[in-house]
Amino acid sequence: MAIFLAPLWSVLRQSLFDPNFTLNGYSEIIESHLFIKILYNTLQISLTAAFVTLIVGYPIAYHLSRQSPRRRALLLILVMLPFWTSILVKSYAFMVILGQDGIINTVLYSVGLPKIQLLYNRTGVIIGTVHFLVPFVLFPIMTSLLGQNPDLARAAQIMGASRLRIFLRITLPLSLPGVAAGGLLALVQTFGFFITTALLGGRGDLMMANLIDLYTREILNWNLASAVAVTLLALSGGIIFALGRVRGGMSAFGQAA
Amino acid sequence: MTMIRLEGVSKRYGAVVALDKSDLAVDKGEFVTLLGSSGSGKTTLLNVIAGMIAPTTGRVLVDGEDITSLPPNRRNLGMVFQNYALLPHMTIFENIAFPLRIRGVSNAEIRKRVMDVLDIIRLPQIAQRKPRELSGGQQQRVSLARCIVYNPSLILMDEPLGALDRRLREQMQVEIKKIQTESGITMLYVTHDQEEALSMSDRIVLMDNGKILQIGSPSDLYFRPKSLFAATFLGMSNILRGRFTTASGGGICLPGGEEIRLSSETPMTGEIGCAMVRPENVKLAGPDAQPNTNEVVGELVMSVMLGGITNHHVELADGTRLIAQEQTRIDRAPPLRGERIRLRWEASDTIGLPE
């Protein structure tokens, strides 16, 4: 516990003392256009990424929930493979795939379509982030889908409901706690993203973690960097608190709902 | 009028026969029970009718129309599940309204019909509650109401009272039977509980090992079982093994030499078989009673007092155990353990069965 708390305490102290007690760090970042722009960036990228991740992750979770346990275990390993790969490696891999002469653009060019800019912009960041996040939303959603009583769908079917109606009126609403848990988890993860934005994003896609990097390594204003870090921590903490209140949300952390 | 008819329906999984070729017809307004232990094929039969399982052979006809290849949602059937299968995120009102919304019924009509069925199940005040706020018995009544509300041609019930305790189960049996009789719904009920089958059904379909063994009214099955399995599955029975005799009127000769007369002629003269008599028909004869036909002598093993009735367990010389059931009487001393007991019963209560 002390090992975890000691650096946190030192960051908190760093943000408040310079070397005497001061709130300058906080007032400075609040007045800073750069900080406001980047906070806005962070929220926008996080929300978009979390949303896209849910759109991509839900059908996968739905498909997995309908497989036999054996097949599901096999497919889950496939899903988890990228999850076990370093995010640095994945980001470089995406540079190969998305780049100006990358796999996608080469294919587009060879069939006579114009090349598209997928790297060093918002699209690149979202693709990289979503790819990283999918496993995180998969488990809470799949857990809530697997937890549904299969007789509910059977009963609805015998009552005359079509598959679409069963999904929209029963399966989807009953899985919303899992969706909420997965979404919040994805959001928290994205707040602290650094490498993906640094490698796949452009100049307009800086996020909070990149800002901290800027202050610590380039400007060497540790007081300011710490203030940004504490703000980021508070933001993430708030979302984790919300996650705890969502029904079944704690299952995202491997606890029984 | 026949509501549902099964013609040569069977289901195989590879080499395993889950359901042997079966025929069954259920009349409109009839309450028919599929009775059998687990693995008897009763649930397979139910699922074939519901459309959840495609039969390997045979046809399913509802109201004369072949529905064998229709998906479950186009069969216009109702089904009540053991775990109620109420939608947990909807109120009771919305649960019951669900099948009506599928059918595009107007809001005003939905309101009226839902309130009507809530009256039928005598729970008019619970419309705005969620399923988890109700007791098991209430949830099952709602589940039944959700079927009644859209007038399906047939309601299937899959062990609906299995999750309830004994007392509630007995109340619900009466309740379901009453609702069924008053509304004239056709019901096909699956259970492994023979008392439930006896108390509720117009007819019982006894199943074992994927086969229909006997179809008949509860009293048919109880008093005129056609097989040893039927005799032992429903109620308590005394079985005496012996050889069928050629004597006119039908009889069976026990290993000890006693001759037991049967209620009817047996076609199986000379063969090994059984005589079956129900415990409530077996009387304890006093020491000075006149000798009778259908009489055996044994030793009292124990007497079990179950309240209104007492079961006397008697062991014969060859080791066969018989049970004689009497009304418990406080004014008479019960026989003592080890006492020699004469048991007797009427030929008309004795059924000859193949081994």
Coordinates of C-alpha atoms in Angstrom, one line a residue:
Chain A
M1 CA 0.0 0.0 0.0
A2 CA 2.8 2.4 1.0
I3 CA 4.6 1.6 -2.3
F4 CA 1.5 2.8 -4.2
L5 CA 0.7 5.8 -2.0
A6 CA 4.2 7.2 -1.7
P7 CA 4.6 8.4 -5.3
L8 CA 1.0 9.7 -5.3
W9 CA 1.6 11.7 -2.2
S10 CA 4.8 13.1 -3.7
V11 CA 2.9 14.2 -6.8
L12 CA 0.2 15.8 -4.7
R13 CA 2.8 17.6 -2.7
Q14 CA 4.6 18.7 -5.8
S15 CA 1.4 20.3 -7.1
L16 CA 0.8 22.2 -3.9
F17 CA 4.4 23.3 -2.8
D18 CA 6.8 25.3 -4.9
P19 CA 8.6 25.3 -2.5
N20 CA 6.1 27.0 -0.2
F21 CA 2.4 26.2 -0.2
T22 CA 0.8 27.6 -3.3
L23 CA -2.2 27.0 -5.6
N24 CA -0.4 28.7 -8.5
G25 CA -0.1 25.4 -10.4
Y26 CA -3.9 24.9 -10.4
S27 CA -4.8 28.5 -11.1
E28 CA -2.2 28.6 -13.9
I29 CA -3.6 25.5 -15.7
I30 CA -7.2 26.7 -15.3
E31 CA -6.3 30.0 -17.0
S32 CA -4.1 28.2 -19.6
H33 CA -5.7 28.0 -23.0
L34 CA -3.5 25.0 -23.8
F35 CA -4.8 23.1 -20.8
I36 CA -8.5 23.9 -21.5
K37 CA -7.9 22.9 -25.2
I38 CA -6.3 19.6 -24.1
L39 CA -8.9 18.9 -21.5
Y40 CA -11.5 19.3 -24.2
N41 CA -9.4 17.1 -26.5
T42 CA -9.1 14.4 -23.9
L43 CA -12.8 14.3 -23.1
Q44 CA -13.7 14.3 -26.8
I45 CA -11.2 11.6 -27.7
S46 CA -12.2 9.5 -24.7
L47 CA -15.9 9.8 -25.2
T48 CA -15.6 9.1 -29.0
A49 CA -13.3 6.1 -28.4
A50 CA -15.5 4.7 -25.6
F51 CA -18.6 5.0 -27.8
V52 CA -17.0 3.5 -30.9
T53 CA -15.5 0.7 -28.7
L54 CA -19.0 -0.2 -27.4
I55 CA -20.4 -0.2 -30.9
V56 CA -17.6 -2.5 -32.0
G57 CA -17.4 -4.6 -28.8
Y58 CA -21.1 -5.3 -28.4
P59 CA -21.6 -7.5 -31.5
I60 CA -18.4 -9.4 -30.6
A61 CA -19.6 -9.9 -27.0
Y62 CA -23.1 -10.9 -28.3
H63 CA -21.6 -13.4 -30.7
L64 CA -19.3 -14.9 -28.0
S65 CA -22.2 -15.2 -25.6
R66 CA -24.0 -17.5 -28.0
Q67 CA -21.2 -19.9 -28.5
S68 CA -20.6 -23.2 -26.7
P69 CA -18.3 -22.8 -23.7
R70 CA -15.4 -24.6 -25.5
R71 CA -15.7 -22.5 -28.7
R72 CA -16.1 -19.3 -26.6
A73 CA -12.9 -20.1 -24.7
L74 CA -11.0 -20.5 -28.0
L75 CA -12.4 -17.3 -29.5
L76 CA -11.6 -15.4 -26.3
I77 CA -8.0 -16.4 -26.7
L78 CA -8.0 -14.8 -30.2
V79 CA -9.6 -11.7 -28.7
M80 CA -7.0 -11.5 -25.9
L81 CA -3.9 -12.0 -28.1
P82 CA -3.6 -8.3 -28.9
F83 CA -4.4 -7.5 -25.3
W84 CA -1.2 -9.3 -24.2
T85 CA 0.9 -7.4 -26.7
S86 CA 2.6 -4.2 -25.6
I87 CA 0.7 -1.1 -26.6
L88 CA 3.9 0.3 -28.1
V89 CA 4.2 -2.7 -30.4
K90 CA 0.6 -2.3 -31.4
S91 CA 0.9 1.4 -32.1
Y92 CA 3.9 0.8 -34.4
A93 CA 2.0 -2.0 -36.0
F94 CA -0.8 0.4 -36.7
M95 CA 1.7 2.8 -38.3
V96 CA 2.6 0.0 -40.8
I97 CA -1.1 -0.7 -41.5
L98 CA -2.4 2.9 -41.6
G99 CA 0.5 4.8 -43.0
Q100 CA 0.7 6.7 -46.3
D101 CA 2.3 3.6 -47.9
G102 CA 0.7 1.2 -45.4
I103 CA -1.3 -1.9 -46.1
I104 CA -4.7 -0.2 -46.4
N105 CA -3.6 2.6 -48.7
T106 CA -1.6 0.2 -50.9
V107 CA -4.8 -1.8 -51.3
L108 CA -6.9 1.3 -52.0
Y109 CA -4.3 2.5 -54.5
S110 CA -4.1 -0.8 -56.3
V111 CA -7.9 -0.9 -56.9
G112 CA -7.8 2.7 -58.2
L113 CA -9.1 4.5 -55.2
P114 CA -7.5 7.6 -53.7
K115 CA -5.3 7.2 -50.6
I116 CA -6.7 8.4 -47.3
Q117 CA -5.0 10.0 -44.4
L118 CA -5.3 7.5 -41.5
L119 CA -2.3 8.4 -39.5
Y120 CA -1.2 11.5 -37.5
N121 CA -4.8 12.6 -37.1
R122 CA -7.9 12.0 -35.0
T123 CA -8.9 8.9 -37.0
G124 CA -5.6 7.2 -36.3
V125 CA -5.9 7.9 -32.6
I126 CA -9.5 6.6 -32.4
I127 CA -8.5 3.4 -34.4
G128 CA -5.6 2.7 -32.1
T129 CA -7.5 3.5 -28.9
V130 CA -10.6 1.4 -29.9
H131 CA -8.4 -1.6 -30.8
F132 CA -6.8 -1.4 -27.4
L133 CA -10.1 -1.0 -25.5
V134 CA -12.3 -3.7 -27.1
P135 CA -11.2 -6.4 -24.7
F136 CA -12.0 -4.2 -21.7
V137 CA -15.7 -3.7 -22.8
L138 CA -16.0 -7.3 -24.0
F139 CA -16.0 -8.9 -20.6
P140 CA -18.5 -6.8 -18.7
I141 CA -20.9 -7.0 -21.7
M142 CA -20.4 -10.7 -22.2
T143 CA -20.9 -11.4 -18.5
S144 CA -24.2 -9.5 -18.4
L145 CA -25.3 -11.4 -21.6
L146 CA -24.4 -14.7 -20.2
G147 CA -26.1 -13.9 -17.0
Q148 CA -29.5 -13.6 -18.7
N149 CA -31.9 -16.4 -18.2
P150 CA -32.2 -18.2 -21.7
D151 CA -35.9 -18.9 -20.9
L152 CA -36.7 -15.2 -21.2
A153 CA -35.9 -15.3 -24.9
R154 CA -37.6 -18.6 -25.4
A155 CA -40.7 -17.4 -23.6
A156 CA -40.8 -14.2 -25.7
Q157 CA -40.4 -16.3 -28.9
I158 CA -43.3 -18.5 -28.0
M159 CA -45.4 -15.4 -27.3
G160 CA -44.7 -14.5 -30.9
A161 CA -41.8 -12.1 -30.7
S162 CA -39.4 -11.8 -33.6
R163 CA -35.7 -12.0 -33.0
L164 CA -35.3 -8.3 -33.5
R165 CA -37.9 -7.5 -30.9
I166 CA -36.4 -10.0 -28.5
F167 CA -33.0 -8.3 -28.9
L168 CA -34.3 -4.7 -28.6
R169 CA -36.9 -5.3 -25.8
I170 CA -35.1 -8.0 -23.7
T171 CA -31.5 -8.8 -24.5
L172 CA -30.3 -5.2 -25.0
P173 CA -32.0 -3.6 -22.0
L174 CA -30.9 -6.4 -19.7
S175 CA -27.3 -6.0 -20.8
L176 CA -27.2 -2.2 -20.2
P177 CA -25.4 -2.5 -16.8
G178 CA -22.6 -4.4 -18.6
V179 CA -22.5 -1.8 -21.3
A180 CA -22.3 1.0 -18.8
A181 CA -19.6 -0.7 -16.9
G182 CA -17.6 -1.4 -20.0
G183 CA -18.1 2.2 -21.3
L184 CA -16.9 3.8 -18.0
L185 CA -13.9 1.4 -17.9
A186 CA -13.0 2.4 -21.5
L187 CA -13.3 6.0 -20.6
V188 CA -11.0 5.8 -17.6
Q189 CA -8.4 3.9 -19.7
T190 CA -8.4 6.5 -22.4
F191 CA -7.9 9.4 -20.0
G192 CA -4.4 8.3 -19.4
F193 CA -3.5 7.4 -22.9
F194 CA -0.1 8.6 -24.0
I195 CA 1.7 6.4 -26.5
T196 CA -1.2 6.0 -28.9
T197 CA -1.8 9.7 -29.2
A198 CA 2.0 10.4 -29.4
L199 CA 2.5 7.9 -32.2
L200 CA -0.7 7.8 -34.2
G201 CA -2.1 11.3 -33.5
G202 CA -1.2 14.7 -35.0
R203 CA -0.4 18.0 -33.3
G204 CA -4.1 18.6 -32.6
D205 CA -4.6 15.3 -30.8
L206 CA -2.6 15.9 -27.6
M207 CA -4.1 14.6 -24.5
M208 CA -3.6 15.2 -20.8
A209 CA -0.8 12.6 -20.5
N210 CA 1.0 14.2 -23.4
L211 CA 0.7 17.5 -21.6
I212 CA 2.2 16.1 -18.4
D213 CA 5.1 14.8 -20.6
L214 CA 5.5 18.2 -22.1
Y215 CA 5.7 20.0 -18.7
T216 CA 8.0 17.4 -17.1
R217 CA 10.5 16.9 -19.9
E218 CA 10.5 19.9 -22.1
I219 CA 9.3 22.9 -20.0
L220 CA 10.6 21.3 -16.7
N221 CA 7.7 22.9 -14.7
W222 CA 7.0 20.0 -12.3
N223 CA 4.6 22.0 -10.2
L224 CA 2.4 22.5 -13.2
A225 CA 2.8 18.9 -14.4
S226 CA 1.8 17.6 -11.0
A227 CA -1.3 19.8 -11.0
V228 CA -2.3 18.4 -14.4
A229 CA -1.7 14.9 -13.1
V230 CA -3.8 15.4 -10.0
T231 CA -6.6 16.8 -12.1
L232 CA -6.4 13.7 -14.3
L233 CA -6.5 11.5 -11.3
A234 CA -9.5 13.2 -9.9
L235 CA -11.3 12.9 -13.2
S236 CA -10.6 9.1 -13.4
G237 CA -11.4 8.7 -9.7
G238 CA -14.8 10.2 -10.3
I239 CA -15.5 7.8 -13.1
I240 CA -14.3 4.8 -11.1
F241 CA -16.7 5.9 -8.4
A242 CA -19.5 6.0 -10.9
L243 CA -18.5 2.5 -12.1
G244 CA -18.9 1.2 -8.6
R245 CA -22.4 2.4 -8.5
V246 CA -23.5 0.8 -11.8
R247 CA -25.2 -2.5 -11.2
G248 CA -22.8 -5.2 -12.0
G249 CA -20.1 -2.6 -12.7
M250 CA -17.6 -4.2 -10.3
S251 CA -17.6 -7.3 -12.5
A252 CA -15.4 -5.3 -14.8
F253 CA -12.8 -5.6 -12.1
G254 CA -13.2 -9.3 -11.8
Q255 CA -15.5 -9.3 -8.8
A256 CA -18.8 -11.0 -8.7
A257 CA -21.7 -8.7 -9.5
Chain B
M1 CA -62.9 -31.2 -31.3
T2 CA -59.2 -32.0 -31.5
M3 CA -57.0 -29.0 -30.7
I4 CA -53.7 -30.6 -31.1
R5 CA -52.7 -33.8 -32.8
L6 CA -49.3 -35.5 -32.9
E7 CA -48.8 -38.1 -35.6
G8 CA -45.8 -40.5 -35.4
V9 CA -43.6 -37.8 -33.8
S10 CA -40.2 -39.0 -32.8
K11 CA -36.8 -37.4 -31.9
R12 CA -33.4 -39.0 -32.2
Y13 CA -30.0 -37.6 -31.4
G14 CA -27.6 -39.9 -33.4
A15 CA -28.2 -43.3 -31.9
V16 CA -30.1 -42.0 -28.8
V17 CA -33.8 -42.1 -29.1
A18 CA -35.1 -39.2 -27.0
L19 CA -38.7 -39.8 -28.1
D20 CA -40.0 -42.9 -29.8
K21 CA -42.8 -42.6 -32.4
S22 CA -45.7 -41.2 -30.5
D23 CA -49.3 -40.3 -31.3
L24 CA -51.4 -38.1 -29.1
A25 CA -54.6 -36.0 -29.5
V26 CA -55.7 -33.4 -27.1
D27 CA -59.3 -32.0 -27.3
K28 CA -60.2 -28.4 -27.0
G29 CA -60.6 -27.4 -23.4
E30 CA -58.9 -30.5 -22.1
F31 CA -56.3 -30.6 -19.4
V32 CA -53.7 -33.3 -20.4
T33 CA -50.6 -34.1 -18.3
L34 CA -47.4 -35.7 -19.6
L35 CA -46.2 -37.7 -16.6
G36 CA -42.8 -39.3 -16.3
S37 CA -39.5 -39.1 -14.6
S38 CA -36.6 -37.2 -16.0
G39 CA -35.4 -38.7 -19.3
S40 CA -38.8 -40.1 -20.0
G41 CA -39.2 -37.9 -23.1
K42 CA -42.0 -35.6 -21.8
T43 CA -39.9 -32.4 -22.1
T44 CA -38.8 -33.4 -25.6
L45 CA -42.4 -33.9 -26.6
L46 CA -43.3 -30.5 -25.1
N47 CA -40.5 -28.8 -27.0
V48 CA -41.4 -30.5 -30.2
I49 CA -44.9 -29.0 -29.9
A50 CA -43.5 -25.6 -28.9
G51 CA -41.2 -25.6 -31.9
M52 CA -38.0 -25.5 -29.9
I53 CA -37.0 -29.0 -31.2
A54 CA -37.6 -30.2 -34.7
P55 CA -38.9 -33.8 -34.7
T56 CA -37.0 -36.5 -36.6
T57 CA -40.3 -37.9 -37.9
G58 CA -43.9 -37.1 -37.7
R59 CA -46.3 -34.2 -37.8
V60 CA -47.7 -31.7 -35.3
L61 CA -51.2 -30.4 -36.1
V62 CA -52.9 -27.5 -34.3
D63 CA -56.6 -27.1 -35.1
G64 CA -56.1 -29.3 -38.2
E65 CA -53.2 -27.2 -39.5
D66 CA -49.7 -28.7 -39.9
I67 CA -47.3 -26.5 -37.9
T68 CA -44.4 -28.9 -37.9
S69 CA -42.1 -26.6 -39.8
L70 CA -43.3 -23.3 -38.3
P71 CA -40.9 -21.4 -36.0
P72 CA -42.0 -21.0 -32.3
N73 CA -43.1 -17.4 -32.7
R74 CA -45.6 -18.2 -35.4
R75 CA -47.4 -21.1 -33.7
N76 CA -49.6 -19.0 -31.4
L77 CA -49.0 -21.2 -28.4
G78 CA -48.4 -20.2 -24.8
M79 CA -45.8 -21.6 -22.4
V80 CA -45.3 -21.3 -18.7
F81 CA -41.8 -22.1 -17.4
Q82 CA -40.7 -23.5 -14.1
N83 CA -38.6 -20.3 -13.4
Y84 CA -41.6 -18.1 -14.5
A85 CA -39.5 -16.3 -17.2
L86 CA -41.0 -13.0 -16.4
L87 CA -39.0 -10.0 -17.8
P88 CA -37.2 -8.6 -14.8
H89 CA -36.9 -5.0 -16.2
M90 CA -40.6 -4.6 -16.9
T91 CA -43.6 -4.1 -14.6
I92 CA -46.2 -6.8 -14.3
F93 CA -48.4 -4.7 -16.5
E94 CA -45.8 -4.5 -19.2
N95 CA -45.0 -8.2 -18.9
I96 CA -48.6 -9.2 -19.5
A97 CA -49.0 -6.5 -22.2
F98 CA -45.9 -7.8 -24.0
P99 CA -47.6 -10.5 -26.2
L100 CA -50.4 -8.0 -26.9
R101 CA -47.9 -5.4 -28.1
I102 CA -46.4 -8.0 -30.4
R103 CA -49.9 -8.5 -31.9
G104 CA -50.4 -4.7 -32.4
V105 CA -53.3 -4.4 -30.0
S106 CA -54.4 -0.8 -29.3
N107 CA -53.4 0.7 -25.9
A108 CA -56.9 1.0 -24.7
E109 CA -57.6 -2.6 -25.5
I110 CA -54.3 -3.7 -23.9
R111 CA -55.2 -1.8 -20.7
K112 CA -58.6 -3.6 -20.5
R113 CA -57.3 -7.1 -21.3
V114 CA -54.4 -6.9 -18.9
M115 CA -56.7 -5.7 -16.1
D116 CA -59.1 -8.5 -16.9
V117 CA -56.5 -11.3 -16.6
L118 CA -55.1 -9.7 -13.4
D119 CA -58.7 -10.1 -12.0
I120 CA -58.8 -13.7 -13.2
I121 CA -55.5 -14.5 -11.3
R122 CA -56.9 -12.4 -8.4
L123 CA -53.9 -10.0 -8.2
P124 CA -55.4 -6.8 -9.5
Q125 CA -53.3 -4.5 -7.3
I126 CA -49.8 -5.6 -8.6
A127 CA -49.9 -4.1 -12.1
Q128 CA -47.1 -1.5 -11.4
R129 CA -44.8 -3.8 -9.5
K130 CA -41.7 -5.5 -10.8
P131 CA -41.5 -9.3 -10.9
R132 CA -38.8 -9.5 -8.1
E133 CA -41.2 -7.9 -5.7
L134 CA -43.6 -10.9 -6.0
S135 CA -43.5 -14.3 -4.3
G136 CA -42.9 -17.4 -6.4
G137 CA -46.6 -18.3 -6.4
Q138 CA -47.6 -14.8 -7.5
Q139 CA -45.0 -14.8 -10.3
Q140 CA -46.3 -18.1 -11.6
R141 CA -49.8 -16.8 -11.6
V142 CA -48.6 -13.7 -13.6
S143 CA -46.8 -16.0 -15.9
L144 CA -50.1 -17.9 -16.5
A145 CA -51.9 -14.6 -17.0
R146 CA -49.4 -13.6 -19.6
C147 CA -50.4 -16.7 -21.6
I148 CA -54.2 -16.4 -21.1
V149 CA -54.2 -12.7 -22.2
Y150 CA -53.6 -13.5 -25.9
N151 CA -55.8 -16.6 -26.2
P152 CA -53.2 -19.1 -27.5
S153 CA -54.7 -22.3 -29.0
L154 CA -52.8 -24.3 -26.3
I155 CA -50.9 -23.5 -23.1
L156 CA -47.8 -25.6 -22.4
M157 CA -46.7 -25.8 -18.8
D158 CA -43.3 -27.2 -18.1
E159 CA -43.1 -28.3 -14.4
P160 CA -44.6 -24.9 -13.5
L161 CA -44.9 -25.7 -9.7
G162 CA -41.5 -27.3 -9.4
A163 CA -39.9 -24.4 -7.7
L164 CA -42.6 -23.9 -5.1
D165 CA -42.9 -25.5 -1.6
R166 CA -45.4 -28.2 -1.0
R167 CA -48.2 -26.3 0.6
L168 CA -48.1 -23.5 -2.1
R169 CA -47.9 -26.2 -4.8
E170 CA -51.2 -27.7 -3.6
Q171 CA -52.9 -24.3 -3.6
M172 CA -51.6 -23.5 -7.0
Q173 CA -52.8 -26.9 -8.4
V174 CA -56.4 -25.9 -7.3
E175 CA -55.9 -22.4 -8.7
I176 CA -54.6 -23.4 -12.1
K177 CA -57.3 -26.1 -12.5
K178 CA -60.0 -23.6 -11.6
I179 CA -58.7 -21.0 -14.1
Q180 CA -58.4 -23.6 -16.8
T181 CA -61.9 -24.9 -16.2
E182 CA -63.5 -21.5 -16.1
S183 CA -61.7 -20.1 -19.2
G184 CA -61.9 -23.3 -21.2
I185 CA -58.2 -23.2 -22.2
T186 CA -56.5 -26.3 -23.6
M187 CA -53.5 -27.2 -21.4
L188 CA -50.7 -29.6 -21.8
Y189 CA -48.9 -29.9 -18.5
V190 CA -45.6 -31.6 -17.9
T191 CA -44.7 -33.0 -14.4
H192 CA -42.9 -35.8 -12.7
D193 CA -45.2 -35.4 -9.7
Q194 CA -47.8 -38.2 -9.8
E195 CA -50.1 -36.5 -7.2
E196 CA -50.1 -33.3 -9.3
A197 CA -51.0 -35.3 -12.4
L198 CA -53.8 -37.2 -10.6
S199 CA -55.3 -34.2 -9.0
M200 CA -55.4 -31.8 -12.0
S201 CA -55.7 -33.8 -15.2
D202 CA -58.6 -34.8 -17.4
R203 CA -56.2 -37.3 -18.9
I204 CA -52.7 -38.5 -18.1
V205 CA -50.1 -39.5 -20.6
L206 CA -47.7 -41.8 -18.8
M207 CA -44.2 -41.8 -20.3
D208 CA -41.0 -43.7 -19.7
N209 CA -37.8 -44.1 -21.6
G210 CA -39.0 -42.0 -24.5
K211 CA -42.2 -43.9 -25.0
I212 CA -45.9 -43.3 -24.2
L213 CA -46.9 -46.2 -22.0
Q214 CA -50.5 -45.5 -21.3
I215 CA -53.0 -42.7 -21.9
G216 CA -56.1 -42.5 -19.7
S217 CA -58.1 -40.7 -17.1
P218 CA -56.5 -40.5 -13.6
S219 CA -58.7 -43.2 -12.3
D220 CA -58.0 -45.4 -15.3
L221 CA -54.3 -45.2 -14.7
Y222 CA -54.7 -45.6 -11.0
F223 CA -57.1 -48.5 -10.9
R224 CA -56.5 -50.1 -14.3
P225 CA -52.7 -49.8 -15.0
K226 CA -51.6 -51.8 -18.0
S227 CA -48.1 -52.4 -16.9
L228 CA -46.1 -52.9 -13.8
F229 CA -44.4 -49.6 -14.4
A230 CA -47.7 -47.7 -14.5
A231 CA -48.9 -49.6 -11.3
T232 CA -45.8 -48.7 -9.3
F233 CA -45.3 -45.1 -10.7
L234 CA -48.8 -43.9 -9.7
G235 CA -49.5 -44.2 -6.0
M236 CA -48.5 -47.1 -3.7
S237 CA -49.0 -50.6 -4.9
N238 CA -48.7 -54.2 -3.6
I239 CA -47.2 -56.6 -6.1
L240 CA -47.4 -60.3 -5.7
R241 CA -45.4 -62.4 -8.2
G242 CA -46.8 -65.8 -9.3
R243 CA -47.9 -67.9 -12.2
F244 CA -51.2 -67.1 -14.0
T245 CA -53.6 -70.1 -13.7
T246 CA -56.0 -71.4 -16.3
A247 CA -58.9 -71.3 -13.9
S248 CA -61.9 -69.5 -15.3
G249 CA -62.3 -65.9 -14.2
G250 CA -58.5 -65.4 -14.0
G251 CA -56.2 -66.1 -11.2
I252 CA -52.6 -66.2 -10.1
C253 CA -50.9 -68.8 -8.1
L254 CA -48.3 -67.6 -5.5
P255 CA -45.1 -69.5 -4.7
G256 CA -46.6 -70.4 -1.3
G257 CA -49.6 -72.1 -3.0
E258 CA -52.2 -69.4 -2.3
E259 CA -54.5 -68.7 -5.2
I260 CA -55.3 -65.0 -5.9
R261 CA -58.3 -64.3 -8.0
L262 CA -58.2 -61.4 -10.4
S263 CA -60.8 -58.8 -11.5
S264 CA -60.7 -60.0 -15.1
E265 CA -59.5 -62.9 -17.3
T266 CA -55.9 -62.9 -18.1
P267 CA -54.7 -63.9 -21.6
M268 CA -51.4 -65.0 -20.2
T269 CA -52.3 -68.3 -18.6
G270 CA -49.4 -70.4 -17.5
E271 CA -47.0 -67.4 -17.6
I272 CA -45.1 -65.8 -14.8
G273 CA -46.8 -62.5 -13.8
C274 CA -48.0 -60.2 -11.1
A275 CA -51.1 -59.4 -9.2
M276 CA -51.4 -55.8 -8.1
V277 CA -53.6 -54.5 -5.3
R278 CA -53.7 -51.0 -3.8
P279 CA -52.9 -50.7 -0.1
E280 CA -56.3 -49.0 0.6
N281 CA -58.1 -52.1 -0.6
V282 CA -56.1 -54.5 1.6
K283 CA -57.9 -55.2 5.0
L284 CA -56.5 -56.7 8.2
A285 CA -58.6 -59.7 9.0
G286 CA -59.2 -60.5 12.7
P287 CA -58.0 -63.9 14.0
D288 CA -61.5 -65.4 14.0
A289 CA -62.6 -64.2 10.5
Q290 CA -63.8 -66.8 8.0
P291 CA -61.1 -67.9 5.5
N292 CA -61.5 -66.1 2.2
T293 CA -60.1 -66.2 -1.3
N294 CA -57.3 -63.6 -1.9
E295 CA -55.9 -64.0 1.6
V296 CA -52.3 -64.1 2.6
V297 CA -50.6 -64.4 6.0
G298 CA -47.5 -62.6 7.1
E299 CA -45.6 -61.0 9.9
L300 CA -46.1 -57.3 10.9
V301 CA -42.8 -55.4 10.2
M302 CA -44.0 -52.0 11.2
S303 CA -47.0 -49.7 11.4
V304 CA -46.5 -46.1 10.3
M305 CA -49.1 -43.6 11.5
L306 CA -49.4 -40.7 9.0
G307 CA -52.2 -38.8 10.7
G308 CA -55.6 -39.8 9.3
I309 CA -54.2 -43.1 8.0
T310 CA -51.9 -45.8 9.2
N311 CA -49.8 -48.0 6.9
H312 CA -49.2 -51.6 8.1
H313 CA -46.1 -53.2 6.5
V314 CA -46.4 -56.9 6.4
E315 CA -43.8 -59.4 5.3
L316 CA -44.9 -62.7 3.8
A317 CA -43.0 -66.0 4.1
D318 CA -41.3 -65.6 0.7
G319 CA -40.1 -62.1 1.7
T320 CA -42.7 -60.1 -0.3
R321 CA -43.7 -57.0 1.5
L322 CA -47.3 -55.8 1.4
I323 CA -48.8 -52.6 2.7
A324 CA -52.3 -52.5 4.2
Q325 CA -53.8 -49.0 4.7
E326 CA -56.3 -48.3 7.4
Q327 CA -57.9 -45.3 8.9
T328 CA -56.2 -44.5 12.1
R329 CA -58.4 -45.4 15.1
I330 CA -57.6 -44.2 18.6
D331 CA -60.0 -46.6 20.2
R332 CA -58.3 -49.7 19.0
A333 CA -54.8 -50.9 19.9
P334 CA -52.6 -51.3 16.8
P335 CA -51.2 -54.7 16.1
L336 CA -47.8 -55.4 17.6
R337 CA -44.6 -55.8 15.7
G338 CA -43.9 -59.5 14.8
E339 CA -47.6 -60.4 15.1
R340 CA -49.0 -62.8 12.6
I341 CA -51.4 -60.8 10.3
R342 CA -54.0 -62.1 7.9
L343 CA -54.5 -59.8 4.9
R344 CA -57.4 -60.0 2.5
W345 CA -58.9 -58.1 -0.4
E346 CA -61.5 -58.4 -3.1
A347 CA -60.9 -60.1 -6.4
S348 CA -62.4 -57.0 -8.1
D349 CA -59.6 -54.9 -6.7
T350 CA -56.9 -57.2 -8.0
I351 CA -55.2 -56.5 -11.4
G352 CA -53.2 -59.1 -13.3
L353 CA -50.1 -57.6 -14.9
P354 CA -47.3 -59.0 -17.1
E355 CA -43.9 -59.2 -15.4

